[in-house]
Amino acid sequence: MKQAVFRLLGPLDVRIDGEPVRLGGPRHRTILAMLLLTPGQTVSVDALTEAVWPSGAPATARNQIAICVAGLRKLFKDAAGQGDLITTSHPGYVINLRGHRIDTADFEELVSRAREAIRTGKTSEACSLFAEALSLWRGRALDGVTGQRIEEEIARLEETHLDVREEHAGLRLQLGRPQPLIAELTTLVTEHPLRERARAHLILAHYRAGRRAEALEVFREGRDLMVRQLGIEPGPALRGLHDLVLQDAPELGGPATDPGAIPAGRVPAELPAAPVSFTGRVPELAALDRMLVERAGRVPLTVAAISGVAGIGKTALAIHWAERVAERFPDGQLFTDLHGYDERDALISPFATLDRFLRALGVPASRIPADLVGRSALFRSVLDGKRVLIVLDNARSFTQIRPLMPGNGRCCVVITGRERIEDLISHYTVLQVGLDAMAPAEAPVLLAKLAGEERIGSDPAAALRLSELCDRLPLALQIAGARLVSKPHWSVQHLTSRLMDPARRMNELSPGQGGVRAGFGLSYRALPAVGRRLFRRLGLLSTPDFEPWASAAVLDTDQLDAENLMERLVDAHLVQVVPGSGPHTIRYRFQELMKIFARERAEAEESAEERRAVLERFQQRLAEVRGRGTAEPSLTCHAGRTPG
């Protein structure tokens, strides 16, 4: 069998037994790129369509995708004698690379081997492996292939490329060869002037080459740029290195004699102040307390994961509890916001977090390894035998938090995030704390803390109704309370009446560019395209709850596929599971504010024709269910605008 080599680390290129293959037009290249980005995994027709036509697909999109795939199959059959390289796999296609090679996989394997060599102290071998990995790059990844999904993957690959270039430079500095690195690092810093690790390497290379003035100038240029463009000072790593250069510190003269040595630790106290309006959550606090008692003295690490929809109070609960138990962790408390769902700030990498954590624990800048694996190992070593409480707020993935996990059972980690992270459960014993709406008696208490007990207590019925209109969601209640504070002439009943209209309610609870709508929007945009479509179409149904068949109907797809998507919405806390009519019946429902948001998205993103088609399929399926005698509540549907 002839061997195909697929190259993505540069312009898309395919060679079979060394001979180049002509891939056809832009659509063929985009489809092939999408399949190669996740080899061995099914890529749905919807995802391919969105990649090929990001601004809107024609009615014949599915047929055109099928024609392009057929063309690629013929191409590979003619060139390599293999017609099953791309196979159909519902709901799309998969590329099978058994016996073939792809440069992204080769790159990842070499990088993994290099990092393992670092871990075992084989610096020269690691340096050679990094060099071999970097030699696979021929320019910008997938240069010439366009599409939003493609661009996202290109950005990820380019970020990894830069990380490896920086790691490689750090190793070469450790090996004592600074002079040849200066030109290479100068180019890297010029191309990416805000990358602090690359700038730190260049400063150190200048210094070790006897160019102290140039080292200080590189820092000054970087600082001026950051202050001018971002309004911030350089990070502690860069500032610390600058101070060491000014002092001619001896540790800058060469690589550390024992880079793994553990310094005497500090006692960090990084917990932010708990919200003064924190209210209730008695069962959740009790569960967290029991976790410490039940796990005391055991070897497994103590881990809690708090999840829930935007605005439900995850961070407030984590910080409030952490402050209550801080004295049980005499070796310190670490806190970081990982910005998992914050569009205004970049996702915080574990590499950067470990740098800050290690400094907080007393590790000098010169002793912090230049690679993620080394930093994570040193972090575990520093924490060994200590009692430290670590709060990882706003996490998005297991990849983001795994390097930040201690290795012993005396520490405690509290993680907050909007979705349940399944990989976390498979690696650690985790207390899962899923946050729902506040208890009916707690919500008015929160309002009273914000707007005053006398004001809220003067009309308890209106306060209770206001709480319900806010879905007893802490964020919505805080906004409502702030509205009352800023409008002292409004009664509680007046604000309640303003929220009665569903069309007005979301606007009232979403001041400026923030509030409830913005929080929900971040979770919505994190869904895959087909998940977003299901979410917003379900918002068209005026029913308190629905069974899995409803999701299949609105998507016009297989019920099992639709149920899998529904579970994705459940994991993201965008819909809730409620008891069904029988022991084997699953039902789902929206909170009212979430339902209003879903309907808004449907009316903004689906045409009137699409909305009518959704509801027609739903009514047809409903008739079939009723014809079989399946219990189902009376349902009505909205195809038009939200009332008001």
XYZ file of C-alpha atoms in Angstrom:
644
model
C 0.000 0.000 0.000
C 1.284 3.448 -0.853
C 1.829 5.808 2.058
C 0.210 9.214 2.163
C 1.817 12.054 4.114
C -0.484 14.933 5.061
C 1.186 18.217 5.984
C -0.749 20.944 7.788
C 2.160 22.852 9.362
C 2.419 25.226 6.438
C 0.345 25.311 3.233
C -1.891 22.226 3.045
C 0.128 19.598 1.203
C -0.425 15.893 0.470
C 2.234 13.556 -0.861
C 1.840 9.903 -1.751
C 5.119 8.009 -1.790
C 6.826 11.386 -2.046
C 4.825 12.634 -5.026
C 2.619 15.733 -4.584
C -1.142 15.379 -5.019
C -3.283 18.131 -6.593
C -6.180 18.660 -4.181
C -8.632 20.660 -6.258
C -10.396 23.883 -5.352
C -10.883 25.759 -2.062
C -13.906 23.675 -0.984
C -11.995 20.419 -1.373
C -9.077 21.850 0.620
C -11.338 23.171 3.398
C -13.174 19.839 3.733
C -9.920 17.865 3.761
C -8.423 20.256 6.328
C -11.465 19.864 8.595
C -11.178 16.072 8.447
C -7.410 16.126 9.050
C -7.728 18.361 12.108
C -9.519 15.509 13.921
C -8.312 12.303 12.221
C -10.243 9.211 13.192
C -13.167 11.281 14.462
C -16.433 12.014 12.726
C -16.871 15.534 11.387
C -20.545 16.312 10.842
C -21.917 17.623 7.577
C -23.165 20.637 9.530
C -19.618 21.442 10.675
C -18.262 21.020 7.142
C -21.018 23.246 5.799
C -20.293 25.938 8.350
C -16.576 25.805 7.489
C -17.125 26.017 3.719
C -19.848 28.677 3.861
C -19.283 30.650 7.100
C -21.597 33.474 5.976
C -24.521 31.223 5.147
C -24.884 28.002 3.175
C -26.917 27.534 -0.014
C -29.860 25.140 -0.122
C -27.710 22.638 -2.040
C -24.947 22.652 0.587
C -25.308 19.004 1.621
C -25.196 17.827 -1.984
C -22.153 19.970 -2.699
C -20.364 18.598 0.388
C -21.134 15.047 -0.801
C -19.787 15.850 -4.272
C -16.551 17.268 -2.834
C -16.063 14.223 -0.589
C -16.665 11.920 -3.549
C -14.027 13.875 -5.482
C -11.496 13.487 -2.672
C -12.218 9.760 -2.433
C -11.598 9.347 -6.168
C -8.433 11.412 -5.933
C -6.962 9.196 -3.201
C -8.117 6.011 -4.896
C -6.403 7.006 -8.144
C -3.217 8.216 -6.432
C -2.850 5.679 -3.616
C -5.165 2.858 -4.609
C -7.192 3.415 -1.449
C -10.829 4.401 -1.807
C -11.774 4.102 1.869
C -9.438 6.760 3.216
C -12.545 8.907 3.808
C -15.601 6.989 5.001
C -19.151 7.932 5.854
C -19.887 7.993 9.571
C -23.205 9.423 10.714
C -23.736 12.358 10.860
C -20.803 13.114 8.548
C -17.439 11.743 7.463
C -14.195 10.503 9.008
C -10.665 10.251 7.612
C -8.804 7.053 8.555
C -5.011 7.474 8.622
C -3.974 3.925 9.487
C -0.636 3.368 7.764
C -0.379 7.033 6.776
C 1.256 10.030 8.446
C 0.241 13.547 9.395
C 2.777 16.156 10.428
C 0.680 17.498 13.326
C 0.796 14.054 14.982
C 4.551 13.778 14.316
C 5.029 17.229 15.856
C 3.024 16.374 18.979
C 4.894 13.079 19.449
C 8.305 14.750 19.200
C 7.266 17.489 21.627
C 5.945 14.898 24.072
C 9.212 12.953 23.887
C 11.183 16.164 24.413
C 9.203 17.057 27.524
C 9.666 13.549 28.888
C 13.404 13.910 28.307
C 13.332 17.182 30.282
C 11.533 15.432 33.113
C 14.276 12.808 33.317
C 17.100 15.352 33.113
C 18.160 14.664 29.485
C 18.411 18.300 28.421
C 20.553 17.784 25.301
C 18.257 15.042 24.003
C 15.216 17.227 24.655
C 16.859 20.082 22.766
C 17.424 17.856 19.726
C 13.846 16.565 19.801
C 12.451 20.104 19.985
C 14.639 21.083 17.022
C 13.338 18.118 15.016
C 9.738 19.019 15.878
C 10.212 22.655 14.853
C 11.772 21.602 11.537
C 8.347 20.235 10.489
C 6.966 23.771 10.221
C 7.064 25.249 6.703
C 5.266 28.526 7.448
C 1.861 29.462 8.872
C -0.285 26.390 9.574
C -2.826 25.636 6.817
C -1.801 28.778 4.998
C -4.357 29.559 2.295
C -7.232 27.577 3.842
C -9.982 29.788 5.278
C -13.079 29.466 7.471
C -13.837 30.339 11.105
C -13.349 26.800 12.446
C -10.141 26.442 10.441
C -8.868 29.782 11.723
C -9.557 28.680 15.312
C -7.486 25.533 14.808
C -4.749 27.514 13.069
C -4.601 29.833 16.071
C -4.276 26.832 18.411
C -1.489 25.284 16.315
C 0.350 28.595 16.035
C 0.118 29.104 19.799
C 1.601 25.634 20.374
C 4.339 26.411 17.842
C 5.292 29.564 19.738
C 5.264 27.710 23.069
C 7.679 25.108 21.701
C 9.964 27.752 20.194
C 10.158 29.392 23.602
C 10.758 26.074 25.404
C 13.503 25.212 22.923
C 15.180 28.591 23.447
C 15.012 28.135 27.226
C 16.745 24.750 26.981
C 19.494 26.140 24.779
C 20.073 28.861 27.356
C 20.396 26.170 30.022
C 23.029 24.450 27.873
C 25.103 27.665 27.921
C 24.901 28.820 24.297
C 23.400 32.337 24.486
C 25.148 34.117 21.592
C 23.595 32.181 18.653
C 20.152 32.627 20.221
C 20.138 36.426 20.208
C 19.248 36.908 16.523
C 16.614 34.155 16.623
C 14.986 35.501 19.797
C 15.129 39.073 18.497
C 13.066 37.969 15.500
C 10.615 36.119 17.745
C 10.163 39.122 20.050
C 9.745 41.471 17.076
C 7.007 39.238 15.627
C 5.293 38.698 19.008
C 6.269 41.654 21.199
C 3.746 40.909 23.967
C 4.994 37.369 24.700
C 6.803 37.831 27.980
C 8.582 34.471 28.064
C 10.280 35.092 24.710
C 11.314 38.563 25.887
C 12.678 37.087 29.127
C 14.768 34.588 27.147
C 16.167 37.411 24.996
C 17.035 39.472 28.086
C 18.834 36.493 29.613
C 20.646 35.686 26.343
C 21.933 39.274 26.101
C 23.024 39.233 29.732
C 24.856 35.910 29.487
C 26.571 37.122 26.317
C 27.953 40.083 28.278
C 25.467 42.600 26.866
C 23.895 43.954 30.047
C 22.825 47.293 28.522
C 21.065 45.533 25.647
C 19.305 43.248 28.143
C 17.939 46.250 30.048
C 16.885 47.929 26.794
C 14.875 44.861 25.762
C 12.996 45.081 29.061
C 12.412 48.838 28.678
C 11.029 48.427 25.148
C 8.684 45.673 26.305
C 7.465 47.649 29.290
C 6.807 50.765 27.186
C 4.851 48.692 24.674
C 2.702 46.993 27.334
C 1.936 50.235 29.130
C 1.104 52.021 25.870
C -0.982 49.277 24.231
C -2.510 47.447 27.197
C -2.220 49.874 30.082
C -0.492 47.246 32.254
C 2.953 46.626 33.687
C 4.966 43.522 32.699
C 4.247 40.411 34.731
C 6.156 39.442 37.876
C 8.459 37.037 35.984
C 9.744 39.752 33.662
C 9.996 42.358 36.417
C 11.860 39.908 38.643
C 14.348 39.125 35.872
C 14.878 42.856 35.281
C 15.671 43.340 38.988
C 18.164 40.471 38.896
C 19.920 42.006 35.867
C 20.150 45.358 37.680
C 21.685 43.586 40.678
C 24.091 41.471 38.573
C 22.652 38.544 40.534
C 25.008 35.536 40.458
C 22.208 33.135 39.527
C 21.951 34.803 36.105
C 25.495 33.826 35.158
C 24.503 30.366 33.981
C 21.971 27.571 34.403
C 21.032 26.676 37.970
C 23.208 23.935 39.424
C 20.133 22.195 40.825
C 17.015 23.437 39.003
C 14.827 21.071 40.975
C 15.912 22.272 44.412
C 12.981 23.371 46.550
C 13.329 26.747 48.276
C 11.936 27.641 51.659
C 8.271 28.438 51.042
C 6.160 31.494 51.705
C 2.595 31.445 52.960
C 0.361 32.950 50.240
C -3.048 34.368 51.182
C -4.636 35.077 47.798
C -8.340 34.641 48.459
C -10.338 37.683 47.319
C -12.932 39.175 49.653
C -16.170 37.198 49.787
C -19.287 39.068 48.584
C -20.989 40.756 51.542
C -24.395 39.863 50.054
C -23.699 36.100 50.043
C -26.870 34.341 51.183
C -28.014 30.789 51.821
C -26.501 27.738 50.105
C -26.669 25.874 53.413
C -26.758 22.320 51.926
C -23.860 23.079 49.597
C -21.728 24.553 52.381
C -22.503 21.529 54.562
C -21.422 19.161 51.768
C -18.129 21.014 51.370
C -17.549 20.892 55.129
C -18.269 17.149 55.226
C -15.772 16.631 52.406
C -12.941 17.891 54.605
C -14.030 15.741 57.547
C -14.560 12.571 55.517
C -11.336 12.937 53.525
C -9.111 14.024 56.431
C -5.922 11.993 56.549
C -6.676 10.010 53.402
C -4.183 9.794 50.565
C -6.481 10.875 47.665
C -6.482 14.590 46.942
C -9.510 16.516 48.226
C -11.282 18.033 45.207
C -14.620 19.811 44.832
C -16.133 20.961 41.534
C -18.853 23.635 41.655
C -20.812 23.987 38.421
C -23.815 25.953 37.281
C -25.155 28.429 34.770
C -23.766 31.969 34.507
C -24.814 34.139 37.443
C -25.775 31.268 39.750
C -23.107 32.191 42.351
C -20.359 29.627 41.845
C -17.474 31.966 42.622
C -19.289 33.509 45.570
C -19.871 30.064 47.109
C -16.260 28.966 46.525
C -14.756 32.106 48.074
C -17.220 32.228 50.978
C -16.480 28.624 51.918
C -12.748 29.008 51.349
C -12.627 31.936 53.782
C -14.546 29.905 56.371
C -12.010 27.061 56.275
C -8.814 29.010 55.470
C -7.374 28.419 58.947
C -7.364 24.676 58.258
C -4.730 25.314 55.568
C -1.827 26.931 57.438
C 0.519 26.685 54.439
C -1.544 29.144 52.413
C -4.386 29.730 49.992
C -3.912 30.173 46.226
C -6.537 31.690 43.928
C -6.733 32.272 40.180
C -9.442 33.254 37.709
C -8.803 31.121 34.621
C -11.135 33.258 32.438
C -12.673 30.117 30.940
C -15.711 31.950 29.554
C -14.602 35.591 29.568
C -14.503 37.155 26.105
C -12.756 40.273 27.392
C -9.706 38.391 28.642
C -7.654 35.637 27.107
C -7.926 32.143 28.557
C -5.287 31.873 31.299
C -2.876 29.066 30.473
C -1.662 26.613 33.126
C 1.887 27.648 32.161
C 1.241 31.246 33.272
C -0.726 30.179 36.355
C 2.071 27.897 37.534
C 4.576 30.721 37.154
C 2.497 32.910 39.469
C 1.719 30.108 41.941
C 5.378 29.084 42.239
C 6.432 32.686 42.890
C 3.699 33.033 45.508
C 5.127 29.932 47.202
C 8.614 31.489 47.305
C 10.302 29.965 44.247
C 12.785 32.483 42.711
C 12.256 33.373 39.050
C 15.577 31.796 38.092
C 14.475 28.416 39.506
C 11.172 28.166 37.635
C 11.450 25.692 34.707
C 10.865 26.933 31.169
C 8.381 24.194 30.271
C 4.923 23.229 31.471
C 5.856 19.698 32.538
C 8.761 20.963 34.623
C 6.680 23.682 36.274
C 3.899 21.257 37.127
C 6.372 18.779 38.645
C 8.041 21.514 40.694
C 4.625 22.738 41.890
C 3.787 19.256 43.171
C 7.179 19.013 44.862
C 6.793 22.382 46.601
C 3.348 21.374 47.892
C 4.392 17.901 49.008
C 3.383 17.425 52.625
C 1.809 20.884 52.904
C -1.792 21.914 53.562
C -2.698 24.454 50.883
C -6.171 25.431 49.664
C -6.305 26.126 45.908
C -9.293 27.797 44.231
C -9.370 27.497 40.423
C -12.183 29.796 39.371
C -13.945 29.861 36.003
C -12.292 26.755 34.534
C -13.287 25.479 31.123
C -11.425 22.216 30.480
C -9.436 19.447 32.133
C -6.403 20.439 30.047
C -6.466 23.851 31.696
C -6.536 22.533 35.266
C -4.679 19.205 35.241
C -1.153 20.706 35.519
C -2.367 22.763 38.503
C -3.391 19.758 40.599
C -1.224 18.924 43.637
C -0.006 15.403 44.148
C -0.853 14.771 47.807
C -3.952 14.367 49.942
C -3.282 17.208 52.397
C -4.159 19.945 49.904
C -7.678 20.839 48.789
C -8.696 22.090 45.333
C -11.989 23.863 44.630
C -12.850 24.279 40.942
C -15.694 26.372 39.554
C -17.006 26.241 35.996
C -20.157 26.388 33.939
C -19.933 22.781 32.747
C -19.232 19.493 34.458
C -15.713 18.379 33.481
C -16.024 14.623 32.954
C -12.272 13.977 32.644
C -11.817 15.418 36.126
C -14.169 12.778 37.541
C -12.274 9.966 35.827
C -8.923 11.061 37.314
C -9.870 12.210 40.842
C -12.420 11.545 43.542
C -14.518 14.682 43.215
C -17.355 16.180 45.235
C -19.766 17.452 42.575
C -21.699 20.551 43.674
C -24.301 21.535 41.077
C -25.850 24.907 41.840
C -29.504 25.580 41.023
C -31.723 28.565 41.775
C -31.752 29.864 45.334
C -34.367 28.497 47.723
C -37.637 30.510 47.706
C -37.007 31.766 51.247
C -33.397 32.785 50.498
C -33.944 35.018 47.460
C -35.841 37.818 49.314
C -33.110 37.751 51.981
C -30.509 38.485 49.294
C -32.669 41.351 48.007
C -32.922 42.717 51.558
C -29.136 42.684 51.974
C -28.854 44.812 48.849
C -31.867 47.138 49.010
C -32.496 47.208 52.757
C -34.593 45.009 55.026
C -37.218 47.677 55.671
C -37.846 48.289 51.983
C -38.084 44.617 51.038
C -39.994 43.686 54.191
C -42.631 46.387 53.583
C -44.121 44.353 50.710
C -43.162 40.671 51.141
C -45.570 39.486 48.435
C -43.995 41.813 45.851
C -40.500 40.789 46.986
C -41.371 37.134 46.569
C -42.833 37.800 43.112
C -39.740 39.818 42.151
C -37.561 36.893 43.220
C -39.542 34.491 41.038
C -39.329 36.832 38.020
C -35.547 36.782 38.533
C -35.679 32.948 38.545
C -34.062 33.227 41.997
C -30.804 33.623 40.045
C -28.279 35.504 42.237
C -26.966 37.647 39.367
C -30.497 38.728 38.392
C -31.391 39.376 42.027
C -28.260 41.498 42.487
C -29.146 43.565 39.414
C -32.712 43.987 40.677
C -31.413 44.997 44.100
C -29.009 47.503 42.538
C -31.899 48.971 40.521
C -33.851 49.549 43.721
C -30.847 51.175 45.380
C -30.292 53.517 42.432
C -34.040 54.342 42.244
C -35.076 55.095 45.839
C -38.427 56.454 44.604
C -39.374 53.058 43.113
C -41.348 50.602 45.190
C -40.647 46.884 45.004
C -44.025 46.497 43.304
C -43.071 49.066 40.658
C -39.924 47.164 39.688
C -41.889 43.910 39.753
C -44.425 45.323 37.305
C -41.604 46.345 34.948
C -40.384 42.740 34.873
C -43.776 41.169 34.238
C -43.474 41.536 30.464
C -41.086 38.765 29.209
C -39.972 40.965 26.302
C -38.860 43.689 28.739
C -37.543 41.459 31.498
C -34.273 40.461 29.834
C -33.493 44.098 28.998
C -34.176 45.197 32.574
C -31.813 42.532 33.913
C -29.068 43.169 31.329
C -27.776 46.704 31.916
C -25.247 47.999 29.405
C -23.347 45.155 27.763
C -23.456 42.927 30.841
C -25.968 41.250 33.087
C -28.005 38.137 32.481
C -28.040 38.239 28.668
C -24.255 38.593 28.444
C -23.674 35.750 30.907
C -26.027 33.398 29.076
C -24.500 34.460 25.761
C -21.024 33.280 26.715
C -22.329 29.786 27.529
C -24.419 29.768 24.337
C -21.465 30.693 22.116
C -19.362 27.944 23.704
C -21.753 25.305 22.291
C -21.091 23.637 18.935
C -23.170 24.993 16.050
C -25.723 22.185 16.184
C -26.016 22.586 19.975
C -26.774 26.279 19.548
C -29.394 25.419 16.943
C -31.134 22.955 19.268
C -31.042 25.388 22.190
C -32.631 28.293 20.352
C -35.247 26.176 18.562
C -36.417 24.692 21.844
C -37.015 28.265 22.946
C -39.838 28.470 20.401
C -41.909 25.905 22.330
C -44.331 27.300 24.931
C -44.361 24.322 27.235
C -43.110 23.936 30.804
C -41.058 20.868 29.888
C -40.495 18.391 27.071
C -39.245 14.870 26.339
C -36.226 13.924 24.155
C -38.437 13.392 21.101
C -39.105 17.143 21.038
C -35.419 17.878 20.491
C -35.298 15.351 17.644
C -38.332 16.992 16.063
C -37.045 20.560 16.158
C -33.675 19.467 14.722
C -35.149 16.980 12.236
C -32.608 14.387 13.292
C -32.259 10.993 14.962
C -33.581 10.864 18.535
C -30.391 9.389 20.005
C -28.269 12.141 18.427
C -30.702 14.754 19.697
C -30.638 13.234 23.179
C -26.827 13.412 23.204
C -27.065 17.094 22.349
C -29.649 17.612 25.080
C -27.234 16.104 27.577
C -24.627 18.602 26.389
C -27.103 21.375 27.236
C -27.681 19.742 30.634
C -23.925 19.596 31.323
C -23.718 23.301 30.447
C -26.651 23.975 32.832
C -28.661 25.560 30.019
C -31.566 23.148 30.550
C -32.609 21.163 33.594
C -33.681 17.542 34.035
C -37.063 17.077 35.712
C -38.920 13.912 36.776
C -40.854 12.224 33.970
C -44.245 10.585 33.945
C -42.780 7.095 34.286
C -39.717 5.391 35.775
C -37.883 5.405 32.431
C -39.003 8.812 31.176
C -36.615 11.753 31.014
C -37.952 15.275 30.741
C -36.200 18.594 30.392
C -37.148 22.207 31.033
C -35.858 25.768 30.805
C -35.709 28.274 33.590
C -37.877 31.200 32.466
C -35.018 33.658 31.857
C -33.106 31.034 29.904
C -36.202 30.337 27.830
C -36.589 34.033 27.023
C -32.940 34.130 25.959
C -33.333 31.006 23.792
C -36.353 32.523 22.035
C -34.412 35.747 21.455
C -31.642 33.789 19.753
C -34.154 31.885 17.604
C -35.785 35.093 16.416
C -32.386 36.670 15.723
C -30.754 33.693 13.976
C -33.583 31.669 12.392
C -35.695 32.962 9.512
C -39.484 33.013 9.769
C -39.593 30.096 7.317
C -37.174 28.067 9.439
C -39.183 28.766 12.584
C -42.417 27.684 10.879
C -40.751 24.486 9.639
C -39.502 23.714 13.148
C -42.964 24.094 14.627
C -44.624 22.081 11.868
C -42.277 19.166 12.513
C -42.911 19.484 16.223
C -46.715 19.467 15.819
C -46.510 16.471 13.493
C -44.395 14.547 15.986
C -46.723 15.582 18.825
C -49.680 14.166 16.913
C -47.806 10.863 16.493
C -47.053 10.723 20.227
C -50.656 11.410 21.161
C -51.812 8.828 18.643
C -49.833 6.187 20.523
C -51.403 7.323 23.788
C -48.163 8.664 25.266
C -48.808 11.132 28.054
C -47.979 14.665 27.047
C -49.141 18.034 28.380
C -50.996 20.492 26.223
C -48.469 22.408 24.164
C -48.518 25.673 22.279
C -45.726 27.147 20.203
C -44.338 30.525 19.183
C -43.375 31.067 15.569
C -43.450 34.857 15.664
C -41.949 37.600 17.767
C -41.930 37.578 21.549
C -45.061 39.387 22.781
C -44.620 43.070 23.524
